Amino acid sequence: METTKKKFSLKRIGTVGLVIYIVFLIGPIAGLDFPAIFAAIKANPLQLVQFLIIGISNGAIIAIIALGYTMVYGIVELINFAHGDVYMIGVFTSLTVLSLTGTLDSKDPGTIILGLILALIIAVAVCAALNATIERLAYKPLRNAPRLAPLISAIGMSFIIENIGLMWAAQAWLVPSFGTTGGASQKVFPDLLGTLFASLGLDVNLLASSGLALRFTIKDLLVIILASSLMIGLRLFVQHTRLGKAMRATAQNRDAAKMLGIDIDWVITATFLIGGGLAGAAGLMAGLYNNTAWWFMGFRAGLQSFTAAVLGGIGNITGAMLGGFLIGLLASFSDGYLNARWTNAWVFAILVLILLFRPTGLLGEQTGQKV
């Protein structure tokens, strides 16, 4: 037994050594130039803080989406590849509601606030209903099938939703800001929070009065508060509510939970409803933060969010949040100091290194609360 463990450790050390060798081999091509990085930090230390702010803010959006991934996997052990595209539908739903209510062209603070609240409610409702519908139509009939079957079904649903987004983005009669360039191009999501603050006579940059060459906007603050609030609320929900306890029981042993009288079908549907709602909220926040809407935006967001959930320990709510913030920070520092074209490669290289030592993620299932 000890010989087997020793062989496994040596194999793992060898793999890590190989990964480090590859990193240093291709590092200079991918922007890993330590003297240049240290010189850039020394020349402008505040830039490091700025990248930190950007990383945390983007990480907060990734974390909200990752919560949906980790909840679904915790209950049915399914990688819902369509989740990122549900998030994309949340962006388009928000933009459409804001257009139909006349919020996009308004400079009245009351109209903008009401429009944003309405967009948030409708985006959450639409994405929750869409996610639950996907579960009923595509996943439930395959619940007892081999794991590969629902996985393929999830990929298929992802392609279907992407094409719905592609057609939606071409409907300029619905949202005039979509323009006449067709559905494939990226669309502008107006900076409503900037307009709102300007109409109130306030500076969007909360650090403007400090005199520092830093930018920490109301948008950064909102996404961080929203992500933290959702994580805390979700943890409390899972720990203290009847449905949350039913989710935990279902995640631990589905058959035993059924024997205790828990309605497994409703618990799974509720999980998809909550996950979809989170994706809808993330969609509105992402639109307001990045000011873009694109039919293909769910692919990258989904990939990063799933990576965040795995990095933190899939099935673990706190782990998903931690993974989201780490991915955001890694991407921000890579964009700033390395090479933006290699950002995804760096993120996954670090993910591989961490998983070699912590196969269950940073927090793992055994130390956290599995939903």
PDB file of C-alpha atoms in Angstrom, residues 9-305:
ATOM      1  CA  SER A   9       3.504  10.772  -5.140  1.00  0.00           C
ATOM      2  CA  LEU A  10       6.518  10.384  -7.406  1.00  0.00           C
ATOM      3  CA  LYS A  11       4.228  10.377 -10.435  1.00  0.00           C
ATOM      4  CA  ARG A  12       2.513  13.534  -9.216  1.00  0.00           C
ATOM      5  CA  ILE A  13       5.817  15.288  -8.510  1.00  0.00           C
ATOM      6  CA  GLY A  14       7.009  14.278 -11.971  1.00  0.00           C
ATOM      7  CA  THR A  15       3.841  15.701 -13.551  1.00  0.00           C
ATOM      8  CA  VAL A  16       4.241  18.967 -11.641  1.00  0.00           C
ATOM      9  CA  GLY A  17       7.868  19.180 -12.735  1.00  0.00           C
ATOM     10  CA  LEU A  18       6.820  18.631 -16.358  1.00  0.00           C
ATOM     11  CA  VAL A  19       4.110  21.328 -16.123  1.00  0.00           C
ATOM     12  CA  ILE A  20       6.597  23.798 -14.583  1.00  0.00           C
ATOM     13  CA  TYR A  21       9.121  22.978 -17.311  1.00  0.00           C
ATOM     14  CA  ILE A  22       6.510  23.610 -20.021  1.00  0.00           C
ATOM     15  CA  VAL A  23       5.461  26.860 -18.311  1.00  0.00           C
ATOM     16  CA  PHE A  24       9.031  28.177 -18.268  1.00  0.00           C
ATOM     17  CA  LEU A  25       9.617  26.903 -21.809  1.00  0.00           C
ATOM     18  CA  ILE A  26       6.683  28.754 -23.346  1.00  0.00           C
ATOM     19  CA  GLY A  27       6.484  31.404 -20.611  1.00  0.00           C
ATOM     20  CA  PRO A  28       8.344  34.176 -22.474  1.00  0.00           C
ATOM     21  CA  ILE A  29       6.097  33.635 -25.523  1.00  0.00           C
ATOM     22  CA  ALA A  30       3.023  33.895 -23.279  1.00  0.00           C
ATOM     23  CA  GLY A  31       4.239  37.070 -21.559  1.00  0.00           C
ATOM     24  CA  LEU A  32       5.920  35.530 -18.505  1.00  0.00           C
ATOM     25  CA  ASP A  33       8.814  37.999 -18.293  1.00  0.00           C
ATOM     26  CA  PHE A  34       9.605  38.557 -14.603  1.00  0.00           C
ATOM     27  CA  PRO A  35      12.002  41.521 -15.056  1.00  0.00           C
ATOM     28  CA  ALA A  36       9.436  43.325 -17.222  1.00  0.00           C
ATOM     29  CA  ILE A  37       6.628  42.537 -14.736  1.00  0.00           C
ATOM     30  CA  PHE A  38       8.615  43.788 -11.721  1.00  0.00           C
ATOM     31  CA  ALA A  39       9.638  46.906 -13.646  1.00  0.00           C
ATOM     32  CA  ALA A  40       6.012  47.625 -14.542  1.00  0.00           C
ATOM     33  CA  ILE A  41       4.907  47.211 -10.926  1.00  0.00           C
ATOM     34  CA  LYS A  42       7.755  49.395  -9.664  1.00  0.00           C
ATOM     35  CA  ALA A  43       6.986  52.110 -12.205  1.00  0.00           C
ATOM     36  CA  ASN A  44       3.283  52.222 -11.369  1.00  0.00           C
ATOM     37  CA  PRO A  45       2.325  50.422  -8.121  1.00  0.00           C
ATOM     38  CA  LEU A  46      -1.219  51.784  -8.250  1.00  0.00           C
ATOM     39  CA  GLN A  47      -1.778  49.864 -11.460  1.00  0.00           C
ATOM     40  CA  LEU A  48      -1.445  46.682  -9.432  1.00  0.00           C
ATOM     41  CA  VAL A  49      -4.279  47.870  -7.176  1.00  0.00           C
ATOM     42  CA  GLN A  50      -6.343  48.762 -10.242  1.00  0.00           C
ATOM     43  CA  PHE A  51      -5.945  45.261 -11.664  1.00  0.00           C
ATOM     44  CA  LEU A  52      -6.921  43.916  -8.238  1.00  0.00           C
ATOM     45  CA  ILE A  53     -10.174  45.915  -8.328  1.00  0.00           C
ATOM     46  CA  ILE A  54     -10.951  44.779 -11.882  1.00  0.00           C
ATOM     47  CA  GLY A  55     -10.198  41.162 -10.985  1.00  0.00           C
ATOM     48  CA  ILE A  56     -12.455  41.161  -7.926  1.00  0.00           C
ATOM     49  CA  SER A  57     -15.322  42.790  -9.841  1.00  0.00           C
ATOM     50  CA  ASN A  58     -15.117  40.389 -12.791  1.00  0.00           C
ATOM     51  CA  GLY A  59     -14.619  37.534 -10.351  1.00  0.00           C
ATOM     52  CA  ALA A  60     -17.855  38.478  -8.588  1.00  0.00           C
ATOM     53  CA  ILE A  61     -19.829  37.997 -11.830  1.00  0.00           C
ATOM     54  CA  ILE A  62     -18.083  34.682 -12.495  1.00  0.00           C
ATOM     55  CA  ALA A  63     -18.852  33.619  -8.926  1.00  0.00           C
ATOM     56  CA  ILE A  64     -22.602  34.283  -9.289  1.00  0.00           C
ATOM     57  CA  ILE A  65     -22.746  32.081 -12.400  1.00  0.00           C
ATOM     58  CA  ALA A  66     -20.551  29.444 -10.709  1.00  0.00           C
ATOM     59  CA  LEU A  67     -23.103  29.161  -7.898  1.00  0.00           C
ATOM     60  CA  GLY A  68     -25.605  27.784 -10.419  1.00  0.00           C
ATOM     61  CA  TYR A  69     -23.096  25.237 -11.715  1.00  0.00           C
ATOM     62  CA  THR A  70     -22.148  24.035  -8.263  1.00  0.00           C
ATOM     63  CA  MET A  71     -25.752  23.748  -7.040  1.00  0.00           C
ATOM     64  CA  VAL A  72     -26.852  21.609  -9.980  1.00  0.00           C
ATOM     65  CA  TYR A  73     -23.782  19.394  -9.788  1.00  0.00           C
ATOM     66  CA  GLY A  74     -24.221  19.019  -6.038  1.00  0.00           C
ATOM     67  CA  ILE A  75     -27.761  17.674  -6.511  1.00  0.00           C
ATOM     68  CA  VAL A  76     -27.710  15.628  -9.723  1.00  0.00           C
ATOM     69  CA  GLU A  77     -23.955  15.434 -10.484  1.00  0.00           C
ATOM     70  CA  LEU A  78     -24.551  16.903 -13.934  1.00  0.00           C
ATOM     71  CA  ILE A  79     -22.334  19.443 -15.674  1.00  0.00           C
ATOM     72  CA  ASN A  80     -25.011  21.723 -17.076  1.00  0.00           C
ATOM     73  CA  PHE A  81     -23.202  23.117 -20.126  1.00  0.00           C
ATOM     74  CA  ALA A  82     -26.300  25.157 -21.012  1.00  0.00           C
ATOM     75  CA  HIS A  83     -25.974  27.248 -17.837  1.00  0.00           C
ATOM     76  CA  GLY A  84     -23.619  29.794 -19.437  1.00  0.00           C
ATOM     77  CA  ASP A  85     -26.087  30.290 -22.277  1.00  0.00           C
ATOM     78  CA  VAL A  86     -28.952  30.786 -19.810  1.00  0.00           C
ATOM     79  CA  TYR A  87     -26.813  33.614 -18.422  1.00  0.00           C
ATOM     80  CA  MET A  88     -26.569  35.038 -21.989  1.00  0.00           C
ATOM     81  CA  ILE A  89     -30.372  34.940 -22.233  1.00  0.00           C
ATOM     82  CA  GLY A  90     -30.419  36.928 -18.969  1.00  0.00           C
ATOM     83  CA  VAL A  91     -28.358  39.675 -20.626  1.00  0.00           C
ATOM     84  CA  PHE A  92     -30.672  39.837 -23.672  1.00  0.00           C
ATOM     85  CA  THR A  93     -33.815  39.709 -21.517  1.00  0.00           C
ATOM     86  CA  SER A  94     -32.569  42.622 -19.412  1.00  0.00           C
ATOM     87  CA  LEU A  95     -31.670  44.661 -22.475  1.00  0.00           C
ATOM     88  CA  THR A  96     -35.046  43.971 -24.093  1.00  0.00           C
ATOM     89  CA  VAL A  97     -37.000  44.957 -20.969  1.00  0.00           C
ATOM     90  CA  LEU A  98     -34.968  48.157 -20.627  1.00  0.00           C
ATOM     91  CA  SER A  99     -35.681  48.961 -24.284  1.00  0.00           C
ATOM     92  CA  LEU A 100     -39.422  48.224 -24.131  1.00  0.00           C
ATOM     93  CA  THR A 101     -39.850  50.334 -20.983  1.00  0.00           C
ATOM     94  CA  GLY A 102     -38.007  53.281 -22.563  1.00  0.00           C
ATOM     95  CA  THR A 103     -35.268  53.106 -19.924  1.00  0.00           C
ATOM     96  CA  LEU A 104     -32.406  53.013 -22.431  1.00  0.00           C
ATOM     97  CA  ASP A 105     -33.097  56.531 -23.667  1.00  0.00           C
ATOM     98  CA  SER A 106     -34.181  58.011 -20.357  1.00  0.00           C
ATOM     99  CA  LYS A 107     -32.104  60.318 -18.179  1.00  0.00           C
ATOM    100  CA  ASP A 108     -34.669  60.466 -15.390  1.00  0.00           C
ATOM    101  CA  PRO A 109     -33.270  58.766 -12.241  1.00  0.00           C
ATOM    102  CA  GLY A 110     -36.672  57.410 -11.193  1.00  0.00           C
ATOM    103  CA  THR A 111     -37.318  55.845 -14.594  1.00  0.00           C
ATOM    104  CA  ILE A 112     -33.849  54.277 -14.683  1.00  0.00           C
ATOM    105  CA  ILE A 113     -34.144  52.803 -11.175  1.00  0.00           C
ATOM    106  CA  LEU A 114     -37.624  51.395 -11.844  1.00  0.00           C
ATOM    107  CA  GLY A 115     -36.487  50.047 -15.222  1.00  0.00           C
ATOM    108  CA  LEU A 116     -33.500  48.292 -13.656  1.00  0.00           C
ATOM    109  CA  ILE A 117     -35.621  46.741 -10.902  1.00  0.00           C
ATOM    110  CA  LEU A 118     -38.159  45.513 -13.472  1.00  0.00           C
ATOM    111  CA  ALA A 119     -35.366  44.171 -15.714  1.00  0.00           C
ATOM    112  CA  LEU A 120     -33.839  42.305 -12.774  1.00  0.00           C
ATOM    113  CA  ILE A 121     -37.147  40.695 -11.791  1.00  0.00           C
ATOM    114  CA  ILE A 122     -38.030  39.641 -15.346  1.00  0.00           C
ATOM    115  CA  ALA A 123     -34.505  38.413 -16.170  1.00  0.00           C
ATOM    116  CA  VAL A 124     -34.448  36.286 -13.005  1.00  0.00           C
ATOM    117  CA  ALA A 125     -37.941  34.899 -13.741  1.00  0.00           C
ATOM    118  CA  VAL A 126     -37.217  34.147 -17.424  1.00  0.00           C
ATOM    119  CA  CYS A 127     -33.876  32.443 -16.733  1.00  0.00           C
ATOM    120  CA  ALA A 128     -35.289  30.463 -13.811  1.00  0.00           C
ATOM    121  CA  ALA A 129     -38.193  29.230 -15.952  1.00  0.00           C
ATOM    122  CA  LEU A 130     -35.855  28.453 -18.873  1.00  0.00           C
ATOM    123  CA  ASN A 131     -33.459  26.478 -16.689  1.00  0.00           C
ATOM    124  CA  ALA A 132     -36.298  24.493 -15.107  1.00  0.00           C
ATOM    125  CA  THR A 133     -37.792  23.814 -18.549  1.00  0.00           C
ATOM    126  CA  ILE A 134     -34.439  22.513 -19.791  1.00  0.00           C
ATOM    127  CA  GLU A 135     -34.282  20.188 -16.811  1.00  0.00           C
ATOM    128  CA  ARG A 136     -37.789  18.860 -17.437  1.00  0.00           C
ATOM    129  CA  LEU A 137     -37.364  18.364 -21.181  1.00  0.00           C
ATOM    130  CA  ALA A 138     -33.724  17.360 -21.584  1.00  0.00           C
ATOM    131  CA  TYR A 139     -32.373  16.032 -18.283  1.00  0.00           C
ATOM    132  CA  LYS A 140     -35.225  14.437 -16.342  1.00  0.00           C
ATOM    133  CA  PRO A 141     -35.959  11.704 -18.941  1.00  0.00           C
ATOM    134  CA  LEU A 142     -32.246  10.777 -18.796  1.00  0.00           C
ATOM    135  CA  ARG A 143     -31.918  10.793 -15.021  1.00  0.00           C
ATOM    136  CA  ASN A 144     -31.268   7.053 -14.812  1.00  0.00           C
ATOM    137  CA  ALA A 145     -29.334   6.822 -18.080  1.00  0.00           C
ATOM    138  CA  PRO A 146     -25.525   6.529 -18.263  1.00  0.00           C
ATOM    139  CA  ARG A 147     -23.845   9.832 -17.343  1.00  0.00           C
ATOM    140  CA  LEU A 148     -22.694  10.464 -20.887  1.00  0.00           C
ATOM    141  CA  ALA A 149     -26.298  10.781 -22.131  1.00  0.00           C
ATOM    142  CA  PRO A 150     -27.337  13.862 -20.074  1.00  0.00           C
ATOM    143  CA  LEU A 151     -23.916  15.371 -20.729  1.00  0.00           C
ATOM    144  CA  ILE A 152     -24.476  15.202 -24.486  1.00  0.00           C
ATOM    145  CA  SER A 153     -28.005  16.499 -23.939  1.00  0.00           C
ATOM    146  CA  ALA A 154     -26.581  19.503 -22.044  1.00  0.00           C
ATOM    147  CA  ILE A 155     -24.209  20.292 -24.911  1.00  0.00           C
ATOM    148  CA  GLY A 156     -27.130  20.082 -27.335  1.00  0.00           C
ATOM    149  CA  MET A 157     -29.225  22.479 -25.237  1.00  0.00           C
ATOM    150  CA  SER A 158     -26.269  24.860 -25.147  1.00  0.00           C
ATOM    151  CA  PHE A 159     -26.154  25.000 -28.965  1.00  0.00           C
ATOM    152  CA  ILE A 160     -29.934  25.485 -29.182  1.00  0.00           C
ATOM    153  CA  ILE A 161     -29.908  28.419 -26.749  1.00  0.00           C
ATOM    154  CA  GLU A 162     -26.920  29.994 -28.502  1.00  0.00           C
ATOM    155  CA  ASN A 163     -28.862  29.998 -31.766  1.00  0.00           C
ATOM    156  CA  ILE A 164     -31.887  31.506 -30.029  1.00  0.00           C
ATOM    157  CA  GLY A 165     -29.566  34.264 -28.805  1.00  0.00           C
ATOM    158  CA  LEU A 166     -28.198  34.718 -32.347  1.00  0.00           C
ATOM    159  CA  MET A 167     -31.715  35.215 -33.733  1.00  0.00           C
ATOM    160  CA  TRP A 168     -32.736  37.439 -30.800  1.00  0.00           C
ATOM    161  CA  ALA A 169     -29.751  39.743 -31.395  1.00  0.00           C
ATOM    162  CA  ALA A 170     -30.955  40.405 -34.949  1.00  0.00           C
ATOM    163  CA  GLN A 171     -34.362  41.757 -33.871  1.00  0.00           C
ATOM    164  CA  ALA A 172     -33.706  45.485 -34.142  1.00  0.00           C
ATOM    165  CA  TRP A 173     -37.467  46.159 -34.111  1.00  0.00           C
ATOM    166  CA  LEU A 174     -37.464  44.862 -30.538  1.00  0.00           C
ATOM    167  CA  VAL A 175     -34.312  46.609 -29.335  1.00  0.00           C
ATOM    168  CA  PRO A 176     -33.268  49.488 -31.645  1.00  0.00           C
ATOM    169  CA  SER A 177     -29.722  49.506 -30.208  1.00  0.00           C
ATOM    170  CA  PHE A 178     -29.165  46.078 -31.815  1.00  0.00           C
ATOM    171  CA  GLY A 179     -28.701  48.031 -35.068  1.00  0.00           C
ATOM    172  CA  THR A 180     -28.705  46.621 -38.578  1.00  0.00           C
ATOM    173  CA  THR A 181     -25.457  44.645 -38.457  1.00  0.00           C
ATOM    174  CA  GLY A 182     -27.202  41.327 -37.847  1.00  0.00           C
ATOM    175  CA  GLY A 183     -27.207  39.037 -34.857  1.00  0.00           C
ATOM    176  CA  ALA A 184     -23.584  37.902 -34.988  1.00  0.00           C
ATOM    177  CA  SER A 185     -22.005  41.207 -33.963  1.00  0.00           C
ATOM    178  CA  GLN A 186     -21.609  42.391 -30.383  1.00  0.00           C
ATOM    179  CA  LYS A 187     -24.311  44.779 -29.178  1.00  0.00           C
ATOM    180  CA  VAL A 188     -24.015  47.799 -26.935  1.00  0.00           C
ATOM    181  CA  PHE A 189     -25.530  47.583 -23.457  1.00  0.00           C
ATOM    182  CA  PRO A 190     -25.880  51.260 -22.468  1.00  0.00           C
ATOM    183  CA  ASP A 191     -24.061  52.471 -19.350  1.00  0.00           C
ATOM    184  CA  LEU A 192     -27.222  53.147 -17.346  1.00  0.00           C
ATOM    185  CA  LEU A 193     -25.479  53.316 -13.978  1.00  0.00           C
ATOM    186  CA  GLY A 194     -23.142  56.000 -15.331  1.00  0.00           C
ATOM    187  CA  THR A 195     -26.152  57.902 -16.707  1.00  0.00           C
ATOM    188  CA  LEU A 196     -27.976  57.507 -13.390  1.00  0.00           C
ATOM    189  CA  PHE A 197     -25.080  58.894 -11.358  1.00  0.00           C
ATOM    190  CA  ALA A 198     -24.474  61.718 -13.815  1.00  0.00           C
ATOM    191  CA  SER A 199     -28.146  62.739 -13.627  1.00  0.00           C
ATOM    192  CA  LEU A 200     -27.852  62.839  -9.834  1.00  0.00           C
ATOM    193  CA  GLY A 201     -24.761  65.038 -10.099  1.00  0.00           C
ATOM    194  CA  LEU A 202     -22.483  62.361  -8.625  1.00  0.00           C
ATOM    195  CA  ASP A 203     -19.155  61.057  -9.877  1.00  0.00           C
ATOM    196  CA  VAL A 204     -19.237  57.418 -11.000  1.00  0.00           C
ATOM    197  CA  ASN A 205     -15.696  56.955  -9.693  1.00  0.00           C
ATOM    198  CA  LEU A 206     -15.992  56.591  -5.918  1.00  0.00           C
ATOM    199  CA  LEU A 207     -12.257  57.363  -5.507  1.00  0.00           C
ATOM    200  CA  ALA A 208     -12.330  60.564  -7.572  1.00  0.00           C
ATOM    201  CA  SER A 209     -12.038  62.791  -4.495  1.00  0.00           C
ATOM    202  CA  SER A 210      -9.035  60.853  -3.143  1.00  0.00           C
ATOM    203  CA  GLY A 211      -6.698  62.227  -5.812  1.00  0.00           C
ATOM    204  CA  LEU A 212      -5.358  58.733  -6.510  1.00  0.00           C
ATOM    205  CA  ALA A 213      -4.996  57.492 -10.065  1.00  0.00           C
ATOM    206  CA  LEU A 214      -7.463  54.695  -9.353  1.00  0.00           C
ATOM    207  CA  ARG A 215     -10.939  53.939 -10.588  1.00  0.00           C
ATOM    208  CA  PHE A 216     -13.407  52.163  -8.316  1.00  0.00           C
ATOM    209  CA  THR A 217     -16.866  52.768  -9.721  1.00  0.00           C
ATOM    210  CA  ILE A 218     -20.354  52.200  -8.421  1.00  0.00           C
ATOM    211  CA  LYS A 219     -20.527  49.276 -10.847  1.00  0.00           C
ATOM    212  CA  ASP A 220     -17.584  47.575  -9.123  1.00  0.00           C
ATOM    213  CA  LEU A 221     -19.213  48.109  -5.752  1.00  0.00           C
ATOM    214  CA  LEU A 222     -22.611  46.791  -6.881  1.00  0.00           C
ATOM    215  CA  VAL A 223     -21.329  43.532  -8.390  1.00  0.00           C
ATOM    216  CA  ILE A 224     -19.219  42.782  -5.297  1.00  0.00           C
ATOM    217  CA  ILE A 225     -22.139  43.496  -2.926  1.00  0.00           C
ATOM    218  CA  LEU A 226     -24.557  41.449  -5.081  1.00  0.00           C
ATOM    219  CA  ALA A 227     -22.225  38.443  -5.311  1.00  0.00           C
ATOM    220  CA  SER A 228     -21.444  38.457  -1.583  1.00  0.00           C
ATOM    221  CA  SER A 229     -25.125  38.869  -0.661  1.00  0.00           C
ATOM    222  CA  LEU A 230     -26.193  36.002  -2.928  1.00  0.00           C
ATOM    223  CA  MET A 231     -23.548  33.678  -1.533  1.00  0.00           C
ATOM    224  CA  ILE A 232     -24.465  34.443   2.088  1.00  0.00           C
ATOM    225  CA  GLY A 233     -28.189  34.230   1.330  1.00  0.00           C
ATOM    226  CA  LEU A 234     -27.746  30.929  -0.500  1.00  0.00           C
ATOM    227  CA  ARG A 235     -25.743  29.408   2.343  1.00  0.00           C
ATOM    228  CA  LEU A 236     -28.373  30.473   4.879  1.00  0.00           C
ATOM    229  CA  PHE A 237     -31.108  29.137   2.602  1.00  0.00           C
ATOM    230  CA  VAL A 238     -29.445  25.739   2.246  1.00  0.00           C
ATOM    231  CA  GLN A 239     -28.683  25.447   5.955  1.00  0.00           C
ATOM    232  CA  HIS A 240     -31.868  26.722   7.561  1.00  0.00           C
ATOM    233  CA  THR A 241     -34.862  26.269   5.257  1.00  0.00           C
ATOM    234  CA  ARG A 242     -36.942  23.145   4.708  1.00  0.00           C
ATOM    235  CA  LEU A 243     -36.192  23.095   0.998  1.00  0.00           C
ATOM    236  CA  GLY A 244     -32.490  23.650   1.667  1.00  0.00           C
ATOM    237  CA  LYS A 245     -32.392  20.665   4.002  1.00  0.00           C
ATOM    238  CA  ALA A 246     -34.213  18.609   1.380  1.00  0.00           C
ATOM    239  CA  MET A 247     -31.531  19.663  -1.140  1.00  0.00           C
ATOM    240  CA  ARG A 248     -28.782  18.526   1.188  1.00  0.00           C
ATOM    241  CA  ALA A 249     -30.527  15.215   1.799  1.00  0.00           C
ATOM    242  CA  THR A 250     -30.993  14.688  -1.942  1.00  0.00           C
ATOM    243  CA  ALA A 251     -27.350  15.527  -2.596  1.00  0.00           C
ATOM    244  CA  GLN A 252     -26.172  13.018   0.007  1.00  0.00           C
ATOM    245  CA  ASN A 253     -28.395  10.089  -0.981  1.00  0.00           C
ATOM    246  CA  ARG A 254     -31.234  10.435  -3.420  1.00  0.00           C
ATOM    247  CA  ASP A 255     -32.852   7.071  -2.699  1.00  0.00           C
ATOM    248  CA  ALA A 256     -32.738   7.546   1.071  1.00  0.00           C
ATOM    249  CA  ALA A 257     -34.219  11.028   0.728  1.00  0.00           C
ATOM    250  CA  LYS A 258     -37.058   9.590  -1.351  1.00  0.00           C
ATOM    251  CA  MET A 259     -37.760   6.957   1.268  1.00  0.00           C
ATOM    252  CA  LEU A 260     -38.047   9.730   3.873  1.00  0.00           C
ATOM    253  CA  GLY A 261     -40.841  11.330   1.847  1.00  0.00           C
ATOM    254  CA  ILE A 262     -38.867  14.058   0.095  1.00  0.00           C
ATOM    255  CA  ASP A 263     -40.220  14.958  -3.339  1.00  0.00           C
ATOM    256  CA  ILE A 264     -37.016  14.455  -5.299  1.00  0.00           C
ATOM    257  CA  ASP A 265     -38.454  15.793  -8.571  1.00  0.00           C
ATOM    258  CA  TRP A 266     -39.504  19.064  -6.942  1.00  0.00           C
ATOM    259  CA  VAL A 267     -36.150  19.460  -5.167  1.00  0.00           C
ATOM    260  CA  ILE A 268     -34.249  19.038  -8.438  1.00  0.00           C
ATOM    261  CA  THR A 269     -36.589  21.417 -10.272  1.00  0.00           C
ATOM    262  CA  ALA A 270     -36.218  23.980  -7.473  1.00  0.00           C
ATOM    263  CA  THR A 271     -32.442  23.694  -7.761  1.00  0.00           C
ATOM    264  CA  PHE A 272     -32.610  24.472 -11.475  1.00  0.00           C
ATOM    265  CA  LEU A 273     -35.013  27.345 -10.771  1.00  0.00           C
ATOM    266  CA  ILE A 274     -32.602  28.900  -8.266  1.00  0.00           C
ATOM    267  CA  GLY A 275     -29.583  28.322 -10.502  1.00  0.00           C
ATOM    268  CA  GLY A 276     -31.369  29.912 -13.472  1.00  0.00           C
ATOM    269  CA  GLY A 277     -32.438  32.874 -11.350  1.00  0.00           C
ATOM    270  CA  LEU A 278     -28.836  33.445 -10.317  1.00  0.00           C
ATOM    271  CA  ALA A 279     -27.795  33.358 -13.980  1.00  0.00           C
ATOM    272  CA  GLY A 280     -30.458  35.977 -14.786  1.00  0.00           C
ATOM    273  CA  ALA A 281     -29.194  38.299 -12.029  1.00  0.00           C
ATOM    274  CA  ALA A 282     -25.622  37.791 -13.233  1.00  0.00           C
ATOM    275  CA  GLY A 283     -26.736  38.602 -16.791  1.00  0.00           C
ATOM    276  CA  LEU A 284     -28.098  42.023 -15.823  1.00  0.00           C
ATOM    277  CA  MET A 285     -25.032  42.821 -13.723  1.00  0.00           C
ATOM    278  CA  ALA A 286     -22.662  41.730 -16.499  1.00  0.00           C
ATOM    279  CA  GLY A 287     -24.505  43.895 -19.024  1.00  0.00           C
ATOM    280  CA  LEU A 288     -24.359  46.924 -16.752  1.00  0.00           C
ATOM    281  CA  TYR A 289     -20.713  46.279 -15.914  1.00  0.00           C
ATOM    282  CA  ASN A 290     -19.223  45.386 -19.292  1.00  0.00           C
ATOM    283  CA  ASN A 291     -21.741  47.325 -21.444  1.00  0.00           C
ATOM    284  CA  THR A 292     -21.871  44.619 -24.104  1.00  0.00           C
ATOM    285  CA  ALA A 293     -24.277  41.871 -25.126  1.00  0.00           C
ATOM    286  CA  TRP A 294     -23.275  39.027 -27.412  1.00  0.00           C
ATOM    287  CA  TRP A 295     -24.971  35.761 -28.363  1.00  0.00           C
ATOM    288  CA  PHE A 296     -21.699  33.844 -27.772  1.00  0.00           C
ATOM    289  CA  MET A 297     -20.830  35.465 -24.438  1.00  0.00           C
ATOM    290  CA  GLY A 298     -22.227  32.498 -22.486  1.00  0.00           C
ATOM    291  CA  PHE A 299     -19.483  30.186 -23.772  1.00  0.00           C
ATOM    292  CA  ARG A 300     -16.545  31.974 -22.164  1.00  0.00           C
ATOM    293  CA  ALA A 301     -18.521  32.941 -19.055  1.00  0.00           C
ATOM    294  CA  GLY A 302     -19.721  29.358 -18.678  1.00  0.00           C
ATOM    295  CA  LEU A 303     -16.222  27.967 -19.131  1.00  0.00           C
ATOM    296  CA  GLN A 304     -14.745  30.332 -16.555  1.00  0.00           C
ATOM    297  CA  SER A 305     -17.597  29.767 -14.106  1.00  0.00           C
TER     298      SER A 305
END
